[in-house]
Amino acid sequence: MEGYLLEWANLLLRWLHLIVGIAWIGSSFYFVWLDNSLRPPKDADLKARGVDGELWAVHGGGFYNPQKYLLAPKHLPDELHWFKWESYSTWLTGFLLISVLYYLQAGTYMVDQNVADLSPQQAVLIGLGTLAGGWLVYDTLCRLFFNRSQLLFGVVYYAFVVFMAWLLTHLLSGRAAFIHVGAMIATTMTANVFFWIIPGQKKVVAMLKRGEQPDPVYGKRGKQRSVHNNYLTLPVLFCMISNHYAFTYNHPQAWLVLALIFLAAVLIRHFFNLRHKGVVAWHYPLAGIAILLGVLLWLRPTPVVAVSAAPAAAAGPTYAEVRQILQHRCASCHAAAPTQPGFASAPAGVKLDNDADIQRNLARIQQQAVVLKAMPLGNLTGMTDAERTLLKTWFAAGAKMQ
C-alpha cells in the first residue's frame, strides 16, 4: 500500500508540476520575446506618456497592443498583475516531487554503492545542500558581475555548474545527480523571482505611490535575473526528462555529457533571443546542433551481436543460469507484485517474473543490464560484473530459452 500511495503522489505531483511549469516557462518566454520585439512608438501621445516601446499583435481573433514604459507610467492603474505564482508553484511542486521520489526513497534512487559509499541520509543532505549552495554561489556571482560583462559572468557560472555536475556524479547515482543539477538551477531561477525580481518591482510601485522617482537600479537588477532565467530554462528541462534516458546519466563521463548538452541548449536559446531583436545569427544554432551530434556519436553503444543473428550452435550459459540472475537481481521490482519496498507496480510495465515476459523483454534486458549497465537501478540488488558478463555471453550465443 505504501508503494501504491507513493506512485499516486508521484503521478499527481508530476502532473501538477508539468502544468504550472508550462505556465511559468510560457510567460517567461513570452515576456523575453515581447521585450526583444518592442519597437519605439511613432505616436507622439505615447511618447509624451513615457512609452518606450510597443507592439501590435493578433491572436485568437483579437488585436493587442502591449506597451512598455521607460520606467513607469505617471499614474499607476488600480490593478497590477504580478507574475510570481507561476514560478513559486513550479518550485513548490518540484520540491514536493523530488522529496517523494528521491528523498523518501533515497536508498533506491540516490545511492549507488558503485559510485560512493553513502547512507540514504547523507545522500539527502547532499541533495538539499546542492539546492541551497547553488543559489548562494550564483547570487554572489551576480553581485560581483552586476556592472561587468555578462558574458564573463556566464562563463564563470557555467564552469560552476559543470563542477557541480562532476561532483554530484561522483557522489550520487547518475540519475539523482542529473536531477539535482537541474533542481539546483531551478531553485536559483525561483529564488531570482522571490528575492530580487518581485521585491524590486514592489519597491518601484511603493515609490511611485509616494510620488517619488523610482531608482532605475531595481529594473536593471530584475532584467539581469530575468534574462538569466531565460537562458537557464532549456538546461533545466533537459535535466527533468533525463531520468528516462539512462545512456546519458549512466555514462562514465556523465558530467561532461551534461556540460555539452547544456552548452548546446544555451547556444540555441541565444539564437532565438537574437532573432526576436531582428538579428539572425545561424552560427549559434548550428554550433549547438553540431555539439548534440557530437554527443550522439560519442555515446553510441558498442556493437553487440544481435540475438537473431547469433549462430544457433554457439555455446553459452544455460537459460536456467540466466533466469536465476533475473529472479535474484531484477524480479524484485520487475514483477506483477514487486517485493522491493517503494514499488507498487513494475517500472515501465516491464515484468521479468515468468518465461513469457522475459522472452518479450529480451531487447530491454540486453540494453539496460548489459550495454548500459543502468539496471538494476543504482545496482540496488547488487548485480555483479560476472553476472553481467554471463548475460552478455548468453545473448551473444543466441539467447536460447532452453
mmCIF file of C-alpha atoms in Angstrom:
data_model
loop_
_atom_site.group_PDB
_atom_site.id
_atom_site.type_symbol
_atom_site.label_atom_id
_atom_site.label_comp_id
_atom_site.label_asym_id
_atom_site.label_seq_id
_atom_site.Cartn_x
_atom_site.Cartn_y
_atom_site.Cartn_z
ATOM 1 C CA MET A 1 0.000 0.000 0.000
ATOM 2 C CA GLU A 2 2.861 2.397 0.804
ATOM 3 C CA GLY A 3 4.393 1.901 -2.630
ATOM 4 C CA TYR A 4 0.992 2.361 -4.264
ATOM 5 C CA LEU A 5 0.398 5.653 -2.438
ATOM 6 C CA LEU A 6 3.876 6.873 -3.356
ATOM 7 C CA GLU A 7 3.182 6.136 -7.014
ATOM 8 C CA TRP A 8 -0.052 8.136 -6.857
ATOM 9 C CA ALA A 9 1.752 11.017 -5.156
ATOM 10 C CA ASN A 10 4.425 10.838 -7.851
ATOM 11 C CA LEU A 11 1.827 10.850 -10.621
ATOM 12 C CA LEU A 12 -0.258 13.739 -9.282
ATOM 13 C CA LEU A 13 2.728 15.898 -8.316
ATOM 14 C CA ARG A 14 4.421 15.300 -11.662
ATOM 15 C CA TRP A 15 1.216 16.248 -13.474
ATOM 16 C CA LEU A 16 0.758 19.414 -11.412
ATOM 17 C CA HIS A 17 4.443 20.300 -11.739
ATOM 18 C CA LEU A 18 4.155 19.999 -15.508
ATOM 19 C CA ILE A 19 1.057 22.211 -15.638
ATOM 20 C CA VAL A 20 2.440 25.068 -13.531
ATOM 21 C CA GLY A 21 5.850 24.702 -15.171
ATOM 22 C CA ILE A 22 4.283 25.259 -18.588
ATOM 23 C CA ALA A 23 2.607 28.400 -17.230
ATOM 24 C CA TRP A 24 5.905 29.754 -15.856
ATOM 25 C CA ILE A 25 8.084 28.892 -18.837
ATOM 26 C CA GLY A 26 5.419 30.111 -21.231
ATOM 27 C CA SER A 27 5.147 33.500 -19.550
ATOM 28 C CA SER A 28 8.937 33.751 -19.264
ATOM 29 C CA PHE A 29 9.464 33.016 -22.955
ATOM 30 C CA TYR A 30 6.642 35.369 -23.885
ATOM 31 C CA PHE A 31 7.984 38.341 -21.947
ATOM 32 C CA VAL A 32 11.539 37.889 -23.224
ATOM 33 C CA TRP A 33 10.135 37.701 -26.759
ATOM 34 C CA LEU A 34 7.948 40.725 -26.086
ATOM 35 C CA ASP A 35 10.808 42.759 -24.632
ATOM 36 C CA ASN A 36 13.022 41.970 -27.624
ATOM 37 C CA SER A 37 10.239 42.630 -30.139
ATOM 38 C CA LEU A 38 9.070 46.047 -28.935
ATOM 39 C CA ARG A 39 9.625 48.961 -31.287
ATOM 40 C CA PRO A 40 9.819 52.702 -30.453
ATOM 41 C CA PRO A 41 6.329 54.253 -30.677
ATOM 42 C CA LYS A 42 5.536 56.601 -33.561
ATOM 43 C CA ASP A 43 2.556 58.193 -31.857
ATOM 44 C CA ALA A 44 3.558 61.490 -30.211
ATOM 45 C CA ASP A 45 0.977 60.955 -27.468
ATOM 46 C CA LEU A 46 2.559 57.627 -26.497
ATOM 47 C CA LYS A 47 5.983 59.234 -26.368
ATOM 48 C CA ALA A 48 4.638 62.021 -24.194
ATOM 49 C CA ARG A 49 3.220 59.437 -21.778
ATOM 50 C CA GLY A 50 6.646 57.828 -21.438
ATOM 51 C CA VAL A 51 6.057 54.739 -23.584
ATOM 52 C CA ASP A 52 9.439 53.384 -24.655
ATOM 53 C CA GLY A 53 8.253 50.526 -26.865
ATOM 54 C CA GLU A 54 5.089 48.974 -28.263
ATOM 55 C CA LEU A 55 3.947 46.036 -30.311
ATOM 56 C CA TRP A 56 0.831 45.224 -32.292
ATOM 57 C CA ALA A 57 -0.215 41.566 -32.351
ATOM 58 C CA VAL A 58 -3.203 39.489 -33.358
ATOM 59 C CA HIS A 59 -4.279 36.342 -31.531
ATOM 60 C CA GLY A 60 -7.498 34.418 -31.072
ATOM 61 C CA GLY A 61 -9.468 36.783 -33.303
ATOM 62 C CA GLY A 62 -8.454 39.922 -31.405
ATOM 63 C CA PHE A 63 -5.842 42.688 -31.701
ATOM 64 C CA TYR A 64 -3.450 43.511 -28.867
ATOM 65 C CA ASN A 65 -1.195 46.496 -28.301
ATOM 66 C CA PRO A 66 1.276 45.863 -25.418
ATOM 67 C CA GLN A 67 3.237 48.938 -24.343
ATOM 68 C CA LYS A 68 6.332 49.227 -22.163
ATOM 69 C CA TYR A 69 7.134 52.382 -20.237
ATOM 70 C CA LEU A 70 10.690 53.635 -19.952
ATOM 71 C CA LEU A 71 10.457 53.437 -16.181
ATOM 72 C CA ALA A 72 6.786 53.562 -15.144
ATOM 73 C CA PRO A 73 3.575 55.365 -16.096
ATOM 74 C CA LYS A 74 2.915 58.710 -14.442
ATOM 75 C CA HIS A 75 -0.169 57.286 -12.760
ATOM 76 C CA LEU A 76 -0.377 53.660 -11.736
ATOM 77 C CA PRO A 77 -3.558 51.738 -12.542
ATOM 78 C CA ASP A 78 -5.667 50.377 -9.713
ATOM 79 C CA GLU A 79 -4.899 46.788 -10.669
ATOM 80 C CA LEU A 80 -1.493 45.316 -11.480
ATOM 81 C CA HIS A 81 -0.905 41.677 -12.382
ATOM 82 C CA TRP A 82 2.162 40.175 -10.715
ATOM 83 C CA PHE A 83 3.825 37.236 -12.473
ATOM 84 C CA LYS A 84 5.147 35.341 -9.484
ATOM 85 C CA TRP A 85 2.927 32.423 -8.546
ATOM 86 C CA GLU A 86 3.763 30.638 -11.800
ATOM 87 C CA SER A 87 7.346 30.464 -10.538
ATOM 88 C CA TYR A 88 6.565 29.751 -6.893
ATOM 89 C CA SER A 89 4.114 26.951 -7.646
ATOM 90 C CA THR A 90 6.558 25.352 -10.080
ATOM 91 C CA TRP A 91 9.278 25.239 -7.434
ATOM 92 C CA LEU A 92 6.944 24.059 -4.666
ATOM 93 C CA THR A 93 5.532 21.195 -6.720
ATOM 94 C CA GLY A 94 9.033 20.337 -7.942
ATOM 95 C CA PHE A 95 10.387 20.189 -4.397
ATOM 96 C CA LEU A 96 7.483 18.010 -3.263
ATOM 97 C CA LEU A 97 8.064 15.738 -6.254
ATOM 98 C CA ILE A 98 11.793 15.351 -5.617
ATOM 99 C CA SER A 99 11.017 14.715 -1.949
ATOM 100 C CA VAL A 100 8.527 11.933 -2.720
ATOM 101 C CA LEU A 101 10.577 10.258 -5.417
ATOM 102 C CA TYR A 102 14.139 10.801 -4.200
ATOM 103 C CA TYR A 103 14.327 11.879 -0.548
ATOM 104 C CA LEU A 104 11.753 9.393 0.752
ATOM 105 C CA GLN A 105 13.351 6.643 -1.338
ATOM 106 C CA ALA A 106 16.977 7.764 -1.237
ATOM 107 C CA GLY A 107 18.297 4.248 -0.783
ATOM 108 C CA THR A 108 16.728 3.277 -4.110
ATOM 109 C CA TYR A 109 17.068 6.388 -6.263
ATOM 110 C CA MET A 110 20.005 8.370 -4.852
ATOM 111 C CA VAL A 111 22.560 5.910 -3.503
ATOM 112 C CA ASP A 112 24.769 3.875 -5.797
ATOM 113 C CA GLN A 113 27.399 1.938 -3.859
ATOM 114 C CA ASN A 114 29.474 1.634 -7.039
ATOM 115 C CA VAL A 115 29.770 5.436 -7.036
ATOM 116 C CA ALA A 116 30.103 6.325 -3.344
ATOM 117 C CA ASP A 117 29.524 4.554 -0.046
ATOM 118 C CA LEU A 118 26.797 6.823 1.303
ATOM 119 C CA SER A 119 23.858 6.309 3.600
ATOM 120 C CA PRO A 120 20.424 7.465 2.408
ATOM 121 C CA GLN A 121 20.555 10.292 4.979
ATOM 122 C CA GLN A 122 23.905 11.521 3.645
ATOM 123 C CA ALA A 123 22.582 11.448 0.086
ATOM 124 C CA VAL A 124 19.551 13.549 1.066
ATOM 125 C CA LEU A 125 21.773 16.098 2.830
ATOM 126 C CA ILE A 126 23.948 16.359 -0.270
ATOM 127 C CA GLY A 127 20.840 16.943 -2.370
ATOM 128 C CA LEU A 128 19.452 19.651 -0.092
ATOM 129 C CA GLY A 129 22.871 21.276 0.242
ATOM 130 C CA THR A 130 23.141 21.414 -3.537
ATOM 131 C CA LEU A 131 19.891 23.378 -3.827
ATOM 132 C CA ALA A 132 20.869 25.954 -1.200
ATOM 133 C CA GLY A 133 24.559 26.157 -2.079
ATOM 134 C CA GLY A 134 23.866 26.552 -5.779
ATOM 135 C CA TRP A 135 21.746 29.636 -5.115
ATOM 136 C CA LEU A 136 24.311 31.208 -2.780
ATOM 137 C CA VAL A 137 27.131 30.821 -5.314
ATOM 138 C CA TYR A 138 25.006 32.147 -8.176
ATOM 139 C CA ASP A 139 23.766 35.141 -6.165
ATOM 140 C CA THR A 140 27.315 36.011 -5.116
ATOM 141 C CA LEU A 141 28.478 35.884 -8.734
ATOM 142 C CA CYS A 142 25.555 38.094 -9.808
ATOM 143 C CA ARG A 143 26.512 40.721 -7.254
ATOM 144 C CA LEU A 144 30.159 40.625 -8.332
ATOM 145 C CA PHE A 145 29.336 40.888 -12.033
ATOM 146 C CA PHE A 146 26.361 43.269 -11.780
ATOM 147 C CA ASN A 147 28.057 46.128 -13.643
ATOM 148 C CA ARG A 148 30.520 43.950 -15.517
ATOM 149 C CA SER A 149 30.491 41.704 -18.555
ATOM 150 C CA GLN A 150 27.527 39.356 -18.534
ATOM 151 C CA LEU A 151 29.383 37.110 -20.960
ATOM 152 C CA LEU A 152 32.158 36.712 -18.401
ATOM 153 C CA PHE A 153 29.538 36.019 -15.745
ATOM 154 C CA GLY A 154 28.046 33.327 -17.983
ATOM 155 C CA VAL A 155 31.426 31.647 -18.459
ATOM 156 C CA VAL A 156 32.158 31.622 -14.714
ATOM 157 C CA TYR A 157 28.690 30.364 -13.772
ATOM 158 C CA TYR A 158 28.814 27.685 -16.479
ATOM 159 C CA ALA A 159 32.135 26.486 -15.033
ATOM 160 C CA PHE A 160 30.490 26.274 -11.602
ATOM 161 C CA VAL A 161 27.549 24.242 -12.938
ATOM 162 C CA VAL A 162 29.948 21.872 -14.724
ATOM 163 C CA PHE A 163 31.924 21.457 -11.498
ATOM 164 C CA MET A 164 28.714 20.634 -9.612
ATOM 165 C CA ALA A 165 27.781 18.082 -12.283
ATOM 166 C CA TRP A 166 31.208 16.463 -11.895
ATOM 167 C CA LEU A 167 30.952 16.468 -8.103
ATOM 168 C CA LEU A 168 27.418 15.052 -7.925
ATOM 169 C CA THR A 169 28.145 12.277 -10.446
ATOM 170 C CA HIS A 170 30.936 11.186 -8.082
ATOM 171 C CA LEU A 171 28.630 11.175 -5.053
ATOM 172 C CA LEU A 172 25.118 10.179 -6.150
ATOM 173 C CA SER A 173 23.617 7.802 -8.656
ATOM 174 C CA GLY A 174 23.752 9.203 -12.183
ATOM 175 C CA ARG A 175 20.002 9.712 -12.304
ATOM 176 C CA ALA A 176 19.937 11.594 -8.984
ATOM 177 C CA ALA A 177 22.969 13.660 -9.974
ATOM 178 C CA PHE A 178 21.330 14.931 -13.172
ATOM 179 C CA ILE A 179 18.048 15.672 -11.408
ATOM 180 C CA HIS A 180 19.829 17.636 -8.679
ATOM 181 C CA VAL A 181 21.831 19.728 -11.129
ATOM 182 C CA GLY A 182 18.501 20.659 -12.721
ATOM 183 C CA ALA A 183 16.852 21.247 -9.346
ATOM 184 C CA MET A 184 19.773 23.446 -8.283
ATOM 185 C CA ILE A 185 19.327 25.649 -11.351
ATOM 186 C CA ALA A 186 15.533 25.673 -10.972
ATOM 187 C CA THR A 187 15.895 26.744 -7.339
ATOM 188 C CA THR A 188 18.140 29.580 -8.480
ATOM 189 C CA MET A 189 15.557 30.677 -11.039
ATOM 190 C CA THR A 190 12.733 30.816 -8.487
ATOM 191 C CA ALA A 191 14.997 32.492 -5.916
ATOM 192 C CA ASN A 192 15.661 35.189 -8.517
ATOM 193 C CA VAL A 193 11.939 35.863 -8.672
ATOM 194 C CA PHE A 194 11.412 35.665 -4.914
ATOM 195 C CA PHE A 195 14.451 37.610 -3.674
ATOM 196 C CA TRP A 196 15.099 40.089 -6.469
ATOM 197 C CA ILE A 197 12.558 40.487 -9.260
ATOM 198 C CA ILE A 198 9.336 40.766 -7.240
ATOM 199 C CA PRO A 199 10.840 42.762 -4.290
ATOM 200 C CA GLY A 200 12.387 45.193 -6.775
ATOM 201 C CA GLN A 201 9.062 45.675 -8.544
ATOM 202 C CA LYS A 202 7.306 46.226 -5.212
ATOM 203 C CA LYS A 203 9.812 48.910 -4.233
ATOM 204 C CA VAL A 204 9.261 50.696 -7.548
ATOM 205 C CA VAL A 205 5.485 50.596 -7.073
ATOM 206 C CA ALA A 206 5.799 51.887 -3.498
ATOM 207 C CA MET A 207 7.995 54.785 -4.645
ATOM 208 C CA LEU A 208 5.540 55.721 -7.373
ATOM 209 C CA LYS A 209 2.625 55.685 -4.958
ATOM 210 C CA ARG A 210 4.578 58.072 -2.707
ATOM 211 C CA GLY A 211 5.190 60.362 -5.657
ATOM 212 C CA GLU A 212 8.938 59.603 -5.711
ATOM 213 C CA GLN A 213 11.144 58.947 -8.729
ATOM 214 C CA PRO A 214 11.967 55.195 -8.751
ATOM 215 C CA ASP A 215 15.600 54.154 -8.677
ATOM 216 C CA PRO A 216 16.364 52.520 -12.081
ATOM 217 C CA VAL A 217 18.691 50.014 -10.391
ATOM 218 C CA TYR A 218 15.697 47.853 -9.426
ATOM 219 C CA GLY A 219 14.658 47.482 -13.031
ATOM 220 C CA LYS A 220 18.232 46.762 -14.085
ATOM 221 C CA ARG A 221 18.659 44.058 -11.459
ATOM 222 C CA GLY A 222 15.311 42.500 -12.294
ATOM 223 C CA LYS A 223 16.152 42.471 -16.010
ATOM 224 C CA GLN A 224 19.516 40.838 -15.318
ATOM 225 C CA ARG A 225 17.959 37.991 -13.328
ATOM 226 C CA SER A 226 15.072 37.579 -15.763
ATOM 227 C CA VAL A 227 17.431 37.191 -18.722
ATOM 228 C CA HIS A 228 19.477 34.645 -16.773
ATOM 229 C CA ASN A 229 16.299 32.658 -16.082
ATOM 230 C CA ASN A 230 15.538 32.627 -19.782
ATOM 231 C CA TYR A 231 18.860 31.030 -20.664
ATOM 232 C CA LEU A 232 18.650 28.520 -17.803
ATOM 233 C CA THR A 233 15.250 27.155 -18.833
ATOM 234 C CA LEU A 234 16.370 24.665 -21.504
ATOM 235 C CA PRO A 235 19.109 23.079 -19.343
ATOM 236 C CA VAL A 236 16.589 22.602 -16.524
ATOM 237 C CA LEU A 237 14.077 20.979 -18.852
ATOM 238 C CA PHE A 238 16.712 18.542 -20.090
ATOM 239 C CA CYS A 239 17.562 17.508 -16.540
ATOM 240 C CA MET A 240 13.890 16.959 -15.776
ATOM 241 C CA ILE A 241 13.482 14.448 -18.618
ATOM 242 C CA SER A 242 16.949 12.877 -18.365
ATOM 243 C CA ASN A 243 15.806 10.144 -15.936
ATOM 244 C CA HIS A 244 14.136 8.421 -18.907
ATOM 245 C CA TYR A 245 17.428 8.146 -20.822
ATOM 246 C CA ALA A 246 19.997 6.067 -18.961
ATOM 247 C CA PHE A 247 22.548 6.330 -21.773
ATOM 248 C CA THR A 248 23.159 9.943 -20.689
ATOM 249 C CA TYR A 249 23.380 9.794 -16.899
ATOM 250 C CA ASN A 250 24.920 6.307 -16.783
ATOM 251 C CA HIS A 251 27.940 7.182 -18.937
ATOM 252 C CA PRO A 252 31.358 7.110 -17.191
ATOM 253 C CA GLN A 253 31.764 10.809 -18.033
ATOM 254 C CA ALA A 254 28.136 11.737 -17.410
ATOM 255 C CA TRP A 255 29.144 15.185 -16.100
ATOM 256 C CA LEU A 256 30.739 16.003 -19.468
ATOM 257 C CA VAL A 257 27.664 14.743 -21.314
ATOM 258 C CA LEU A 258 25.548 17.145 -19.258
ATOM 259 C CA ALA A 259 28.004 20.018 -19.761
ATOM 260 C CA LEU A 260 27.955 19.642 -23.557
ATOM 261 C CA ILE A 261 24.171 19.358 -23.759
ATOM 262 C CA PHE A 262 23.835 22.467 -21.563
ATOM 263 C CA LEU A 263 26.177 24.397 -23.855
ATOM 264 C CA ALA A 264 24.195 23.343 -26.924
ATOM 265 C CA ALA A 265 20.924 24.390 -25.269
ATOM 266 C CA VAL A 266 22.243 27.845 -24.349
ATOM 267 C CA LEU A 267 23.614 28.446 -27.865
ATOM 268 C CA ILE A 268 20.272 27.516 -29.419
ATOM 269 C CA ARG A 269 18.365 29.695 -26.934
ATOM 270 C CA HIS A 270 20.704 32.615 -27.699
ATOM 271 C CA PHE A 271 19.817 32.347 -31.382
ATOM 272 C CA PHE A 272 16.123 32.817 -30.631
ATOM 273 C CA ASN A 273 16.762 35.724 -28.279
ATOM 274 C CA LEU A 274 18.765 37.475 -31.007
ATOM 275 C CA ARG A 275 16.167 36.558 -33.615
ATOM 276 C CA HIS A 276 13.490 38.387 -31.601
ATOM 277 C CA LYS A 277 15.640 41.512 -31.912
ATOM 278 C CA GLY A 278 15.869 41.112 -35.668
ATOM 279 C CA VAL A 279 19.395 39.630 -35.633
ATOM 280 C CA VAL A 280 19.769 36.308 -37.443
ATOM 281 C CA ALA A 281 22.958 34.520 -36.367
ATOM 282 C CA TRP A 282 22.793 30.973 -37.692
ATOM 283 C CA HIS A 283 26.218 30.029 -36.369
ATOM 284 C CA TYR A 284 24.767 29.724 -32.852
ATOM 285 C CA PRO A 285 22.154 27.018 -33.539
ATOM 286 C CA LEU A 286 24.485 25.282 -35.986
ATOM 287 C CA ALA A 287 27.140 25.095 -33.285
ATOM 288 C CA GLY A 288 24.532 23.774 -30.829
ATOM 289 C CA ILE A 289 23.372 21.117 -33.280
ATOM 290 C CA ALA A 290 26.988 20.155 -34.017
ATOM 291 C CA ILE A 291 27.608 19.646 -30.291
ATOM 292 C CA LEU A 292 24.494 17.473 -29.956
ATOM 293 C CA LEU A 293 25.540 15.388 -32.958
ATOM 294 C CA GLY A 294 28.992 15.019 -31.449
ATOM 295 C CA VAL A 295 27.467 13.771 -28.190
ATOM 296 C CA LEU A 296 25.229 11.386 -30.137
ATOM 297 C CA LEU A 297 28.268 9.846 -31.867
ATOM 298 C CA TRP A 298 30.279 9.767 -28.654
ATOM 299 C CA LEU A 299 27.578 7.905 -26.690
ATOM 300 C CA ARG A 300 26.797 5.352 -29.372
ATOM 301 C CA PRO A 301 26.804 1.847 -27.851
ATOM 302 C CA THR A 302 29.477 -0.698 -28.585
ATOM 303 C CA PRO A 303 28.134 -3.018 -31.290
ATOM 304 C CA VAL A 304 26.824 -6.271 -29.897
ATOM 305 C CA VAL A 305 25.812 -9.423 -31.689
ATOM 306 C CA ALA A 306 22.111 -9.297 -32.443
ATOM 307 C CA VAL A 307 20.095 -12.063 -30.829
ATOM 308 C CA SER A 308 18.520 -13.163 -34.101
ATOM 309 C CA ALA A 309 21.858 -13.190 -35.936
ATOM 310 C CA ALA A 310 23.797 -15.278 -33.412
ATOM 311 C CA PRO A 311 24.922 -18.743 -34.532
ATOM 312 C CA ALA A 312 22.430 -21.315 -33.395
ATOM 313 C CA ALA A 313 25.118 -23.755 -32.420
ATOM 314 C CA ALA A 314 27.234 -21.294 -30.401
ATOM 315 C CA ALA A 315 27.941 -22.427 -26.862
ATOM 316 C CA GLY A 316 26.913 -20.291 -23.911
ATOM 317 C CA PRO A 317 25.340 -20.233 -20.453
ATOM 318 C CA THR A 318 22.069 -22.051 -19.922
ATOM 319 C CA TYR A 319 18.752 -20.288 -19.636
ATOM 320 C CA ALA A 320 18.424 -21.671 -16.117
ATOM 321 C CA GLU A 321 21.510 -19.681 -15.079
ATOM 322 C CA VAL A 322 20.186 -16.550 -16.739
ATOM 323 C CA ARG A 323 16.748 -16.936 -15.193
ATOM 324 C CA GLN A 324 18.285 -17.293 -11.737
ATOM 325 C CA ILE A 325 20.124 -13.970 -12.182
ATOM 326 C CA LEU A 326 16.968 -12.241 -13.375
ATOM 327 C CA GLN A 327 14.971 -13.598 -10.463
ATOM 328 C CA HIS A 328 17.536 -12.549 -7.869
ATOM 329 C CA ARG A 329 18.545 -9.186 -9.350
ATOM 330 C CA CYS A 330 15.581 -7.918 -11.372
ATOM 331 C CA ALA A 331 12.270 -9.527 -10.454
ATOM 332 C CA SER A 332 12.011 -7.885 -7.023
ATOM 333 C CA CYS A 333 10.968 -4.728 -8.903
ATOM 334 C CA HIS A 334 10.012 -6.052 -12.338
ATOM 335 C CA ALA A 335 7.156 -8.311 -11.322
ATOM 336 C CA ALA A 336 3.372 -8.339 -11.262
ATOM 337 C CA ALA A 337 3.623 -7.871 -7.487
ATOM 338 C CA PRO A 338 7.017 -6.263 -6.689
ATOM 339 C CA THR A 339 8.592 -7.166 -3.354
ATOM 340 C CA GLN A 340 11.036 -4.241 -3.382
ATOM 341 C CA PRO A 341 9.822 -1.513 -0.956
ATOM 342 C CA GLY A 342 8.580 1.598 -2.723
ATOM 343 C CA PHE A 343 7.353 -0.177 -5.861
ATOM 344 C CA ALA A 344 3.665 -0.894 -6.307
ATOM 345 C CA SER A 345 3.958 -1.950 -9.935
ATOM 346 C CA ALA A 346 6.676 -2.977 -12.356
ATOM 347 C CA PRO A 347 8.698 0.038 -13.588
ATOM 348 C CA ALA A 348 7.785 0.952 -17.176
ATOM 349 C CA GLY A 349 5.459 -2.063 -17.161
ATOM 350 C CA VAL A 350 8.408 -4.438 -17.680
ATOM 351 C CA LYS A 351 7.830 -7.761 -15.883
ATOM 352 C CA LEU A 352 10.510 -10.426 -15.601
ATOM 353 C CA ASP A 353 8.935 -12.949 -13.239
ATOM 354 C CA ASN A 354 7.942 -15.535 -15.849
ATOM 355 C CA ASP A 355 9.411 -17.029 -19.035
ATOM 356 C CA ALA A 356 6.946 -15.376 -21.423
ATOM 357 C CA ASP A 357 7.662 -11.883 -20.068
ATOM 358 C CA ILE A 358 11.410 -12.495 -20.106
ATOM 359 C CA GLN A 359 11.273 -13.513 -23.768
ATOM 360 C CA ARG A 360 9.106 -10.485 -24.566
ATOM 361 C CA ASN A 361 11.657 -8.120 -22.974
ATOM 362 C CA LEU A 362 14.938 -9.646 -24.181
ATOM 363 C CA ALA A 363 15.960 -6.478 -26.027
ATOM 364 C CA ARG A 364 15.307 -4.328 -22.939
ATOM 365 C CA ILE A 365 17.286 -6.687 -20.704
ATOM 366 C CA GLN A 366 20.236 -6.640 -23.084
ATOM 367 C CA GLN A 367 20.197 -2.847 -23.426
ATOM 368 C CA GLN A 368 19.706 -1.962 -19.756
ATOM 369 C CA ALA A 369 21.686 -4.677 -17.939
ATOM 370 C CA VAL A 370 24.439 -5.461 -20.458
ATOM 371 C CA VAL A 371 25.016 -2.477 -22.752
ATOM 372 C CA LEU A 372 24.171 0.487 -20.493
ATOM 373 C CA LYS A 373 24.552 -1.307 -17.145
ATOM 374 C CA ALA A 374 21.824 1.039 -15.904
ATOM 375 C CA MET A 375 19.792 -1.682 -14.234
ATOM 376 C CA PRO A 376 19.224 -2.661 -11.507
ATOM 377 C CA LEU A 377 18.551 0.941 -10.512
ATOM 378 C CA GLY A 378 21.537 2.149 -8.509
ATOM 379 C CA ASN A 379 22.546 -1.548 -8.582
ATOM 380 C CA LEU A 380 20.178 -1.874 -5.645
ATOM 381 C CA THR A 381 20.201 -5.672 -5.761
ATOM 382 C CA GLY A 382 23.966 -5.956 -6.286
ATOM 383 C CA MET A 383 24.301 -7.451 -9.760
ATOM 384 C CA THR A 384 27.971 -8.385 -10.215
ATOM 385 C CA ASP A 385 30.221 -7.859 -13.231
ATOM 386 C CA ALA A 386 30.444 -11.630 -13.566
ATOM 387 C CA GLU A 387 26.650 -11.849 -13.831
ATOM 388 C CA ARG A 388 26.553 -9.122 -16.470
ATOM 389 C CA THR A 389 29.252 -10.969 -18.402
ATOM 390 C CA LEU A 390 27.222 -14.167 -18.206
ATOM 391 C CA LEU A 391 24.184 -12.338 -19.603
ATOM 392 C CA LYS A 392 26.322 -10.835 -22.371
ATOM 393 C CA THR A 393 27.672 -14.257 -23.293
ATOM 394 C CA TRP A 394 24.163 -15.724 -23.307
ATOM 395 C CA PHE A 395 22.902 -13.007 -25.676
ATOM 396 C CA ALA A 396 25.913 -13.462 -27.955
ATOM 397 C CA ALA A 397 25.209 -17.201 -28.077
ATOM 398 C CA GLY A 398 21.663 -16.654 -29.271
ATOM 399 C CA ALA A 399 19.684 -16.162 -26.040
ATOM 400 C CA LYS A 400 18.199 -19.648 -26.245
ATOM 401 C CA MET A 401 15.203 -20.139 -23.947
ATOM 402 C CA GLN A 402 16.026 -23.787 -23.235
#
